[in-house]
mmCIF file of C-alpha atoms in Angstrom:
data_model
loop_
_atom_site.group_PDB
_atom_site.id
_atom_site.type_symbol
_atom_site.label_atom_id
_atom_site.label_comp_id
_atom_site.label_asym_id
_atom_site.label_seq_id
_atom_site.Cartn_x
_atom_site.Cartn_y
_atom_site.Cartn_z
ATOM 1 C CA UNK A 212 25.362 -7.163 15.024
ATOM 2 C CA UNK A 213 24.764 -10.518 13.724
ATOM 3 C CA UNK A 214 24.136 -10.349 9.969
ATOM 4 C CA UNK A 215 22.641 -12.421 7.181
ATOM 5 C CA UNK A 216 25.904 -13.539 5.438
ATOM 6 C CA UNK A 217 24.239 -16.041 2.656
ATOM 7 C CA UNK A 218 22.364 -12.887 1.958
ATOM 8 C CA UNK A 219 25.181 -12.747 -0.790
ATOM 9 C CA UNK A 220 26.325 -15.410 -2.421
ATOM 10 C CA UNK A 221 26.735 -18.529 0.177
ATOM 11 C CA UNK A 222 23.987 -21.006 -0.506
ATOM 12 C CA UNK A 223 21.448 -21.718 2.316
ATOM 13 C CA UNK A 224 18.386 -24.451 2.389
ATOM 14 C CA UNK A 225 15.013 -23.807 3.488
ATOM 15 C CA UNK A 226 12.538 -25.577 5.328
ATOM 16 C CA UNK A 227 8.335 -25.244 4.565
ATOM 17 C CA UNK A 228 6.116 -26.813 6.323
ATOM 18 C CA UNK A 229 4.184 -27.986 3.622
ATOM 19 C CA UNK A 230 3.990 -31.090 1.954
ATOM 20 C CA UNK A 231 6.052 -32.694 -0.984
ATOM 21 C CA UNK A 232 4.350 -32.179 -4.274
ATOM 22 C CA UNK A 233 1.377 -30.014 -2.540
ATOM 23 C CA UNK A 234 1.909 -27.549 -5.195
ATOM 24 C CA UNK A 235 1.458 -28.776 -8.609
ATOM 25 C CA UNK A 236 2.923 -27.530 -11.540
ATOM 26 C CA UNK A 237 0.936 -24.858 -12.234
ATOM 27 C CA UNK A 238 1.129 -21.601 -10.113
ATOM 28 C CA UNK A 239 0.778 -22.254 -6.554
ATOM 29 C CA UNK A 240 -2.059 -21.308 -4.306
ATOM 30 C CA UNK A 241 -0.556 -18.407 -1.659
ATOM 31 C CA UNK A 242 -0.170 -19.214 2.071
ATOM 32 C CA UNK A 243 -2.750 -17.830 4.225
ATOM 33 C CA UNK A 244 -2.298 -14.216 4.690
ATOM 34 C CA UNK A 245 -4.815 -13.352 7.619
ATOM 35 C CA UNK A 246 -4.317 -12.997 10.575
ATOM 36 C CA UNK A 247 -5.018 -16.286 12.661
ATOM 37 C CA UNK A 248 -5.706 -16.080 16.152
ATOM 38 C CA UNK A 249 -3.725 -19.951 16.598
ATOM 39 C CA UNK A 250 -1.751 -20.291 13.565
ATOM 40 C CA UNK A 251 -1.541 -24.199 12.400
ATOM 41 C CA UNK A 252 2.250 -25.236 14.161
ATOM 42 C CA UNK A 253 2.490 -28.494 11.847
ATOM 43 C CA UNK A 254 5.893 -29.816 11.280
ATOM 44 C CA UNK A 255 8.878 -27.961 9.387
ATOM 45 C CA UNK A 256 9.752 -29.675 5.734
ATOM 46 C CA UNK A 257 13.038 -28.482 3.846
ATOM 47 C CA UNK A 258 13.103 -26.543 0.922
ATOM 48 C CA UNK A 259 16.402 -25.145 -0.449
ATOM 49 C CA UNK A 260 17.546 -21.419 -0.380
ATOM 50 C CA UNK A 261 20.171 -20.151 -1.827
ATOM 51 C CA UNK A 262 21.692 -16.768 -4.263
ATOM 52 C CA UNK A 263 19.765 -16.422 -7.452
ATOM 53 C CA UNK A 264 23.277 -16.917 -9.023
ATOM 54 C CA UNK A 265 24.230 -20.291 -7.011
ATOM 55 C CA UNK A 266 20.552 -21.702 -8.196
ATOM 56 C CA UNK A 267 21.057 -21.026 -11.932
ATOM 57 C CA UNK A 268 24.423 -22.933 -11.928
ATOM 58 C CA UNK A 269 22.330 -25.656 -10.257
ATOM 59 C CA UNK A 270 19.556 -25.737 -12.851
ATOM 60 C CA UNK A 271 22.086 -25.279 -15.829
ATOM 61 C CA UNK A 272 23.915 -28.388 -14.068
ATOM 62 C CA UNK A 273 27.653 -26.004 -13.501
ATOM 63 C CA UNK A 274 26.952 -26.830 -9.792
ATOM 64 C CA UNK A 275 25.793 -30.548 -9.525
ATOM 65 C CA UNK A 276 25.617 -31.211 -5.983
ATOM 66 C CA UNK A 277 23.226 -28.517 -5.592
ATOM 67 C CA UNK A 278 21.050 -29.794 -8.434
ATOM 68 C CA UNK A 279 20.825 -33.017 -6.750
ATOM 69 C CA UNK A 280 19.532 -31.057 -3.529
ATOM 70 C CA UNK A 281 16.656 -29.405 -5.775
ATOM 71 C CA UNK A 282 15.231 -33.148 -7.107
ATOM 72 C CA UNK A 283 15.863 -34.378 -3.655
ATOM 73 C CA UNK A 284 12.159 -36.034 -2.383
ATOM 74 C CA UNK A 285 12.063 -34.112 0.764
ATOM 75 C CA UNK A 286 13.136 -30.338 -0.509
ATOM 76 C CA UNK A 287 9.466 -29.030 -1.145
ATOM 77 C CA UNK A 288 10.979 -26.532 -3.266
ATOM 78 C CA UNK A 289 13.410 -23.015 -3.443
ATOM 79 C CA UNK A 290 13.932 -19.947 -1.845
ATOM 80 C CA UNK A 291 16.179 -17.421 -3.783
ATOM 81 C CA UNK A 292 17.985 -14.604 -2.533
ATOM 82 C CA UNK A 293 17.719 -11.922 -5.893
ATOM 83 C CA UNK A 294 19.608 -8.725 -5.510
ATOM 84 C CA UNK A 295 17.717 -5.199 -6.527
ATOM 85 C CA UNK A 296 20.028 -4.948 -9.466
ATOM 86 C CA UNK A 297 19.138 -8.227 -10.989
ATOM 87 C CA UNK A 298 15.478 -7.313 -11.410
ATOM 88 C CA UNK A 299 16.058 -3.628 -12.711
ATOM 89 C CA UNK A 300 18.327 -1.961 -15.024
ATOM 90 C CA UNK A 301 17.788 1.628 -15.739
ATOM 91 C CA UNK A 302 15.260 3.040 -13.585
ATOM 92 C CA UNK A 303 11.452 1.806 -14.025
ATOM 93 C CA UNK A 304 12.319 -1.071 -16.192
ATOM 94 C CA UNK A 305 12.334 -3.858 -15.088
ATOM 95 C CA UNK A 306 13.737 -7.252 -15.967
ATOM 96 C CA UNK A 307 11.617 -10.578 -15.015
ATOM 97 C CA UNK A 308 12.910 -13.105 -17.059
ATOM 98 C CA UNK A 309 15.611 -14.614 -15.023
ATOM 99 C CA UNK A 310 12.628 -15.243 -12.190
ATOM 100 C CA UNK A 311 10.282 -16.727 -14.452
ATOM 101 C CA UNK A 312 12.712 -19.171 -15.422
ATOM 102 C CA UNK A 313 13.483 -19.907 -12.120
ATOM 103 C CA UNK A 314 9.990 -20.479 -11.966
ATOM 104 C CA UNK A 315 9.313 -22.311 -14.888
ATOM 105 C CA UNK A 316 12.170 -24.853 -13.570
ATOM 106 C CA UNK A 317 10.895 -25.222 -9.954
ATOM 107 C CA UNK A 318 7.184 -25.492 -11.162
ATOM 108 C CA UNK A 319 7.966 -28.254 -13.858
ATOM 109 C CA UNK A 320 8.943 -30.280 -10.785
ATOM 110 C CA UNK A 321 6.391 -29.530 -8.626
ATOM 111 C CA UNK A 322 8.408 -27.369 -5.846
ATOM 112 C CA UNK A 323 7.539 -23.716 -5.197
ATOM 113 C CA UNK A 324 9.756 -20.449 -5.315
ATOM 114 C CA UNK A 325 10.401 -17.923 -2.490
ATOM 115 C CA UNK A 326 12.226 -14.570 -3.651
ATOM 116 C CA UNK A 327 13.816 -12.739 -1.104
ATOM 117 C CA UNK A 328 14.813 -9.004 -2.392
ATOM 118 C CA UNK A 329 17.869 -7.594 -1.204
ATOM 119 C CA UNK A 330 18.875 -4.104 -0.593
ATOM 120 C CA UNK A 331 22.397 -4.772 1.330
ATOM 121 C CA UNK A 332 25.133 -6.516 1.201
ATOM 122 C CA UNK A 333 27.918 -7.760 3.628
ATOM 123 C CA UNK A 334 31.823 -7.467 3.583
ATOM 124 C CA UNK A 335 31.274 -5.406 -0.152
ATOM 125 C CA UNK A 336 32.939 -2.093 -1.106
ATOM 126 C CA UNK A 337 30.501 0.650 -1.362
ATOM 127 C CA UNK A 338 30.679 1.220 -5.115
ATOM 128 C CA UNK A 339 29.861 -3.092 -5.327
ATOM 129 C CA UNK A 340 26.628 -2.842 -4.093
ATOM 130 C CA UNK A 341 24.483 -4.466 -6.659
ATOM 131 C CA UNK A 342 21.769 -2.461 -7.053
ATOM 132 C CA UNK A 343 21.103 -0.353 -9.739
ATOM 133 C CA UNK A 344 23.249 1.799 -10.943
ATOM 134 C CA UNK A 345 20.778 4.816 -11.173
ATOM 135 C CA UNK A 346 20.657 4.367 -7.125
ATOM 136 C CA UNK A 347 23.865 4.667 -6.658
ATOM 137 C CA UNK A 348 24.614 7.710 -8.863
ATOM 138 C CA UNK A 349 21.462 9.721 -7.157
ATOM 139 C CA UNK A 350 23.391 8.524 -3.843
ATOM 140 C CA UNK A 351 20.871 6.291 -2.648
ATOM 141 C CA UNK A 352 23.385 3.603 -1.161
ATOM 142 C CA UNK A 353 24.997 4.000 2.685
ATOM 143 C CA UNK A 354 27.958 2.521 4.254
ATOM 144 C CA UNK A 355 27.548 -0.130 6.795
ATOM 145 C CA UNK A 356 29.804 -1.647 8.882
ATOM 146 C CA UNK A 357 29.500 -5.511 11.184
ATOM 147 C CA UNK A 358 30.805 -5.430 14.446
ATOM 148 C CA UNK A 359 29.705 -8.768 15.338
ATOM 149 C CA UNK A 360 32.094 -10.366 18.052
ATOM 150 C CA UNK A 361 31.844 -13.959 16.267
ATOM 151 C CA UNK A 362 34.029 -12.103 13.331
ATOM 152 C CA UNK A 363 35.897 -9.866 12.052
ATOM 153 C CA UNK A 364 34.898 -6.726 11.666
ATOM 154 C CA UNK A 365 33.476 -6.390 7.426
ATOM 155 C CA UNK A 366 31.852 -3.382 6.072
ATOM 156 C CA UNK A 367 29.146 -3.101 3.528
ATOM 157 C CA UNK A 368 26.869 -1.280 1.741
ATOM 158 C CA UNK A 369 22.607 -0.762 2.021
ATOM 159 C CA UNK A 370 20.764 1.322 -0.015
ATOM 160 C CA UNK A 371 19.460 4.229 2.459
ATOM 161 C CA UNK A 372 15.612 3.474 2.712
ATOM 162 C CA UNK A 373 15.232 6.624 4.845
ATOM 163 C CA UNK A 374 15.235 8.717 1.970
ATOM 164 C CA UNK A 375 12.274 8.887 0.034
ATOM 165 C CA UNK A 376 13.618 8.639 -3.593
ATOM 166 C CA UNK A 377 15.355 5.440 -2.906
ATOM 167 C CA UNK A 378 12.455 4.079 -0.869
ATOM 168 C CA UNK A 379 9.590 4.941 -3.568
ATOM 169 C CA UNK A 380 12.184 3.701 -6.337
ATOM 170 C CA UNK A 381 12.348 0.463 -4.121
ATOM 171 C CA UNK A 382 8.433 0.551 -3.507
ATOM 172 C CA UNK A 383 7.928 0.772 -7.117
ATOM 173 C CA UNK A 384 10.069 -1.885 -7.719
ATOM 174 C CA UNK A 385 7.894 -4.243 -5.158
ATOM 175 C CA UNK A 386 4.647 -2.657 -6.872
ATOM 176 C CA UNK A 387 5.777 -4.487 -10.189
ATOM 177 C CA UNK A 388 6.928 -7.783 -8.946
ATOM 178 C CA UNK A 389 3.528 -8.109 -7.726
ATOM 179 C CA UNK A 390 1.712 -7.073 -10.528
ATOM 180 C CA UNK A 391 3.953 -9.957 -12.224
ATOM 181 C CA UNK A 392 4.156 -12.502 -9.871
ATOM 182 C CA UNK A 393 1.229 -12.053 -7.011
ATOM 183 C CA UNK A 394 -0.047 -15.210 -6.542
ATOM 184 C CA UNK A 395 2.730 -17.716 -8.696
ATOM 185 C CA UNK A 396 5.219 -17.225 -6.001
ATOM 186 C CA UNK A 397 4.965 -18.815 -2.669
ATOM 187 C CA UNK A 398 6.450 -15.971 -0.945
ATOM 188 C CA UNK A 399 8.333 -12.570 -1.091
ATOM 189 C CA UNK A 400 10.816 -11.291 1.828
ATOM 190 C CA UNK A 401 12.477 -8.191 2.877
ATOM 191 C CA UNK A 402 15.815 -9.110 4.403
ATOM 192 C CA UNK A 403 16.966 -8.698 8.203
ATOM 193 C CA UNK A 404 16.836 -5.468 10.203
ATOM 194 C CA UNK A 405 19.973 -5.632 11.675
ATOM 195 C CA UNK A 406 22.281 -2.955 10.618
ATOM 196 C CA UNK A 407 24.860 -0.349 11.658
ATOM 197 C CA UNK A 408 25.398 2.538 9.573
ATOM 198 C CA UNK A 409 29.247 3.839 9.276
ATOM 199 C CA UNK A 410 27.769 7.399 10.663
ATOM 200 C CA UNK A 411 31.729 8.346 10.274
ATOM 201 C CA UNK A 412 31.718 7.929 6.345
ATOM 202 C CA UNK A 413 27.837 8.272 5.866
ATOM 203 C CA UNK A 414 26.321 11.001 3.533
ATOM 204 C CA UNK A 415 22.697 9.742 3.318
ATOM 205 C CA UNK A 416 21.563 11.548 7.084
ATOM 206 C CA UNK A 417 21.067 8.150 8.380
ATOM 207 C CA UNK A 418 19.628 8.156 11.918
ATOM 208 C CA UNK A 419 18.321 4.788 13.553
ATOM 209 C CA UNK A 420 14.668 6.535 14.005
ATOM 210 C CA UNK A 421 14.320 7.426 10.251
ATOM 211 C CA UNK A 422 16.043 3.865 9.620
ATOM 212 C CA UNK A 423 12.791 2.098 11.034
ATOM 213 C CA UNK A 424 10.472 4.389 10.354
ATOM 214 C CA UNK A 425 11.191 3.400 6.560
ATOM 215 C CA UNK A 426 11.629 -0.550 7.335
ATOM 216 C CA UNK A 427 7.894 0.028 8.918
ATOM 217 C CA UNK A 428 6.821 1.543 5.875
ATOM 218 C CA UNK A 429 8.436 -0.374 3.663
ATOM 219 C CA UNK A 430 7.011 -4.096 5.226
ATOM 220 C CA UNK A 431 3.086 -2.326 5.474
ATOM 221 C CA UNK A 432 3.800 -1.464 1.480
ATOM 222 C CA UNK A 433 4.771 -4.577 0.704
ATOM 223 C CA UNK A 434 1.642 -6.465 2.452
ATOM 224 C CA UNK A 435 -0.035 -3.903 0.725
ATOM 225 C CA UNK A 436 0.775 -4.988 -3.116
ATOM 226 C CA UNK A 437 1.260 -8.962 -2.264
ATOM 227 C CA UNK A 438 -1.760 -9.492 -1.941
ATOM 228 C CA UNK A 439 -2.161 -13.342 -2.572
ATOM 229 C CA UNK A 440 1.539 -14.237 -2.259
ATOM 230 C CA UNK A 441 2.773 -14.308 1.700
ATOM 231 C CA UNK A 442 4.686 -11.307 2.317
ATOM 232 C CA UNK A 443 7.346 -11.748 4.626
ATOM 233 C CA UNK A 444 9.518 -9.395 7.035
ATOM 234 C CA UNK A 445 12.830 -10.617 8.378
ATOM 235 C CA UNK A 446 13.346 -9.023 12.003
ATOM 236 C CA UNK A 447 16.278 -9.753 14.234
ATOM 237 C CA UNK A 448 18.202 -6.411 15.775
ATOM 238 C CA UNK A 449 17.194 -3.296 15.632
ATOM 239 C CA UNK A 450 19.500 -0.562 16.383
ATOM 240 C CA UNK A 451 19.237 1.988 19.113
ATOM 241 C CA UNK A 452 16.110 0.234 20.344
ATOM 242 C CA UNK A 453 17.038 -1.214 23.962
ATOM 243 C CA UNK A 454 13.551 -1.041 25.399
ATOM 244 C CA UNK A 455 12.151 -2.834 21.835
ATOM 245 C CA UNK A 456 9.281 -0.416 21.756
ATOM 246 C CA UNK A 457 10.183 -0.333 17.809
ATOM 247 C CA UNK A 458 10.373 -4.020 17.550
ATOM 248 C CA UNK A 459 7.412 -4.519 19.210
ATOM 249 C CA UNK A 460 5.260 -1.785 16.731
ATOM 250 C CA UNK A 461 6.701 -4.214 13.909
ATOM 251 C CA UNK A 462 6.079 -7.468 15.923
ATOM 252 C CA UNK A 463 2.033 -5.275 15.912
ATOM 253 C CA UNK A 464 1.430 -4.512 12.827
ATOM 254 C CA UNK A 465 2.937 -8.299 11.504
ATOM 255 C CA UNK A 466 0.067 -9.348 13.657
ATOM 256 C CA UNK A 467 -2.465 -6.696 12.408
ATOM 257 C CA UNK A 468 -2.084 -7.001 8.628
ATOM 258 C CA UNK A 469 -1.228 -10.517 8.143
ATOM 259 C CA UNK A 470 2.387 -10.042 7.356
ATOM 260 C CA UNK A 471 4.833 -12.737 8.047
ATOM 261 C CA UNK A 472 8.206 -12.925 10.182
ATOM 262 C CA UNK A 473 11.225 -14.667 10.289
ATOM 263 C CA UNK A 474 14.833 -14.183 10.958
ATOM 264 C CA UNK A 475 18.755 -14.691 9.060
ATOM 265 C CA UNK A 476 19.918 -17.077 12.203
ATOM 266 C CA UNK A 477 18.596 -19.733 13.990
ATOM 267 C CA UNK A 478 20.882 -19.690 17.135
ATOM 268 C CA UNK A 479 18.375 -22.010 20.012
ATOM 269 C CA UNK A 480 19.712 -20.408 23.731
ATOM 270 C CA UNK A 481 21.823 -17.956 22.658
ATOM 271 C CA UNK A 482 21.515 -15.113 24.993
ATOM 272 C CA UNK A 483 21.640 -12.121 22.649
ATOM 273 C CA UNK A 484 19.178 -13.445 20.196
ATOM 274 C CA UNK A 485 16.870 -14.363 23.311
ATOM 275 C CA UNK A 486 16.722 -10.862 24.317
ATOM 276 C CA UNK A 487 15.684 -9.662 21.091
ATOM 277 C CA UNK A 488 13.652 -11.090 17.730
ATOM 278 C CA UNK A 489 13.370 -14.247 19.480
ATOM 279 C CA UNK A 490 11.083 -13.437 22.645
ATOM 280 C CA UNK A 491 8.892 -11.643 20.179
ATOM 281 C CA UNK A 492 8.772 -14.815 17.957
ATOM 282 C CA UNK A 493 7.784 -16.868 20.387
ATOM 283 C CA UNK A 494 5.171 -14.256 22.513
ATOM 284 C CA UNK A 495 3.462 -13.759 18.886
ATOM 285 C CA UNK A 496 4.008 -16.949 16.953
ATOM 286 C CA UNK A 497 0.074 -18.333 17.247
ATOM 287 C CA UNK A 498 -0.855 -14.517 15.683
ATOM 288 C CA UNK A 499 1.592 -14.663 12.760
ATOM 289 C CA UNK A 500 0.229 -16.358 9.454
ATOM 290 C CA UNK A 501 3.781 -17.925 8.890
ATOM 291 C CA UNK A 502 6.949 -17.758 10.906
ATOM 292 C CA UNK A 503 10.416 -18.229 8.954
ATOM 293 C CA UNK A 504 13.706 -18.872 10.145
ATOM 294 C CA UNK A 505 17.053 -19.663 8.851
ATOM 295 C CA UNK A 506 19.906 -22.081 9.329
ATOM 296 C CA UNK A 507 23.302 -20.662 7.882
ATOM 297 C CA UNK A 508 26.604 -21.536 7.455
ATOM 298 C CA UNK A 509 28.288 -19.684 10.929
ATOM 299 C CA UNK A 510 25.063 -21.224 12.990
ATOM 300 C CA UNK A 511 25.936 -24.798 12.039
ATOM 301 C CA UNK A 512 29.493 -24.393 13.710
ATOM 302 C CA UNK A 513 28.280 -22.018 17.054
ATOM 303 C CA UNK A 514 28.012 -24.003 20.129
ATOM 304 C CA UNK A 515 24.913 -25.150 21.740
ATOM 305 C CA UNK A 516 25.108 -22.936 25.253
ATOM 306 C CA UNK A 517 23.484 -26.102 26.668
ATOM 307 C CA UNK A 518 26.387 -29.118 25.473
ATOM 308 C CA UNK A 519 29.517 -26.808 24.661
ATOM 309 C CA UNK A 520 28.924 -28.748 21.158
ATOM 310 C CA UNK A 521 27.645 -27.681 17.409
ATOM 311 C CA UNK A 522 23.960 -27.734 17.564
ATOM 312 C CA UNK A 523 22.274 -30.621 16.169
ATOM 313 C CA UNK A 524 19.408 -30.645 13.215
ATOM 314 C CA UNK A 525 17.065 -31.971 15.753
ATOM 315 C CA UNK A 526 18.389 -29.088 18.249
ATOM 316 C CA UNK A 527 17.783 -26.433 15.343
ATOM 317 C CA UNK A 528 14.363 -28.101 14.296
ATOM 318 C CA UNK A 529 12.834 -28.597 17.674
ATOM 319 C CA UNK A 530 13.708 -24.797 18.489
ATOM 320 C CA UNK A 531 12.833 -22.810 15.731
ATOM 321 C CA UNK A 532 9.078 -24.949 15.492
ATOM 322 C CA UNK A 533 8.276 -25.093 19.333
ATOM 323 C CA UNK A 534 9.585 -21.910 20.566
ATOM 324 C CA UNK A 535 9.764 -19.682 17.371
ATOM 325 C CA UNK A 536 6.716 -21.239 15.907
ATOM 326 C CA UNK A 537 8.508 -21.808 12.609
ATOM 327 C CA UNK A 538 6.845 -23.918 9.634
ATOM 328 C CA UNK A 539 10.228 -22.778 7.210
ATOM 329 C CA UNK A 540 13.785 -23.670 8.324
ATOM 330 C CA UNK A 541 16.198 -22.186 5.977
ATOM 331 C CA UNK A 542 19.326 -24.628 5.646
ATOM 332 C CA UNK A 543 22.962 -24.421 4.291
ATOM 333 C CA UNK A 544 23.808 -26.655 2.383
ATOM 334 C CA UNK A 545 26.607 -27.167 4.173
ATOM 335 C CA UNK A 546 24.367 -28.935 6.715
ATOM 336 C CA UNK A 547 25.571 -32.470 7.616
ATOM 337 C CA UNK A 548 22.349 -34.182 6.957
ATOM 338 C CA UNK A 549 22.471 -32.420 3.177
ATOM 339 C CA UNK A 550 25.348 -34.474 2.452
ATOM 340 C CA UNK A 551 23.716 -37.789 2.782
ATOM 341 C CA UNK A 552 20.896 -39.307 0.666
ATOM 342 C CA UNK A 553 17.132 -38.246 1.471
ATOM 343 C CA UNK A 554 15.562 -40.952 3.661
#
């Protein structure tokens, strides 16, 4: 399964398809969270995303190259990528201060800040998981394992939302980040659906049906407490669902309640993704409030099925806005056109 490996600590840009200093210093209007029956397909601006670790280095100036990304004139602001653990210690308190300087920073210069929340983690031993440790003791955290063809095979850890104490501790968590930050932050994201449980090592009664059925619940809940920041639901893969009757419910209710969609991988052409998230992207895109995609590290170096070459930015642009329907591109920073100075 193709999995979101900046999800951990490799930095990643992303696009918005907003303007350049739209935002103001003070906190940010949301993005439109209704459903629109021809949502507004402008063109995709950049905006960097990255670890909340790999963004304080850049704001305390340890990583200055990344810094320099941040000020850049057409990055319209940040996306971070904040593990469970960094926003709660013991359970029900929680710690905000690490996102409201993040905040603080981004606002100061007139960018905005999207938080994505992440409950698993790639090619990490299971007792490395970073969430809290209260989770992990009540043995809220499964084993996963990537089988993706590209590379090796890694194994990882995800905390098992098909249980109900880990999901309401989760829930609870989401209730107070929006009781904090509803409305200052541009947008909040669940990460990608793609996953494969190690069923041989698994204690958690994992089983594919339960495994949506909580990813379902958990994206309605969210909508549910943001309700003037855009909520957003990565989908790519889901497992055991061949005839995508599950993706499709999700694909639904995104269109139903106003939640957004987007996706770890912007591959344009590539067969498996075509057969999956990405047909639904594109059948649902003018119903969506805001389509998001990302650009990372491995996609940079695949080959475009149509040249036998490494796609191109204008390849990965044109794609993810005219057949995805995508007003944020998420970038690495390892992207060629990064390394050179804004136009």
């Amino acid at each position: 399964m193709m999995t979101q490996r900046g999800a951990v600590g490799s930095v990643v840009l992303t696009a918005v398809a907003l303007t350049a200093g739209a935002w103001g210093a003070a906190a940010a209007p949301a993005l439109a969270t209704k459903p629109a029956a021809s949502a507004s397909h402008s063109k995709v601006t950049d905006n960097l995303y990255m670890s909340l670790g790999t963004f304080e280095e850049a704001t305390s100036g340890e990583d200055l190259k990344v810094k320099a990304m941040i000020d850049r004139s057409d990055i319209d602001g940040v996306q971070v990528v904040v593990p469970w653990k960094a926003l709660e210690g013991k359970k029900g308190e929680y710690k905000w201060s690490r996102l409201d300087n993040a905040l603080k920073y981004l606002q100061e210069r007139h960018k905005r800040l999207f938080v994505q929340v992440q409950d698993r983690f790639f090619d990490v031993a299971m007792q490395d998981a970073n969430v809290p440790q209260y989770v992990k003791d009540e043995g809220g955290v499964a084993p996963t394992i990537d089988e993706n063809p590209d590379n090796p095979t890694t194994h990882g850890a995800m905390v098992a939302q098909w249980n109900k104490g880990p999901r309401a501790d989760f829930q609870a968590l989401l209730k107070a980040m929006a009781a904090k930050f509803d409305g200052k932050l541009a947008g909040v994201n669940l990460p990608e659906t793609a996953v494969e449980v190690d069923t041989k090592t698994d204690h958690t009664k994992y089983t594919s049906k339960s495994y949506i059925d909580a990813e379902i619940d958990n994206m309605s809940f969210g909508k549910k407490v943001f309700t003037k920041t855009q909520f957003i639901q990565y989908i790519n893969f889901l497992p055991d669902d061949d005839d995508h009757k599950r993706m499709k419910e999700m694909f639904d209710l995104a269109r139903d309640k106003g939640i957004g969609i987007g996706g770890p991988d912007t591959l344009p052409d590539r067969p498996y993704q075509m057969e999956n998230s990405y047909k639904f992207l594109h059948e649902y895109k003018d119903s969506l409030p805001l389509v998001a995609m990302a650009v990372q590290e491995p996609d940079i170096n695949a080959k475009d099925p149509k040249t036998g070459k490494p796609y191109t930015r204008e390849r990965f642009t044109d794609f993810a806005h005219d057949y995805l329907g995508a007003r944020q591109l998420f970038w690495t920073t390892e992207a060629d056109w990064l390394q050179k100075p804004a136009a």
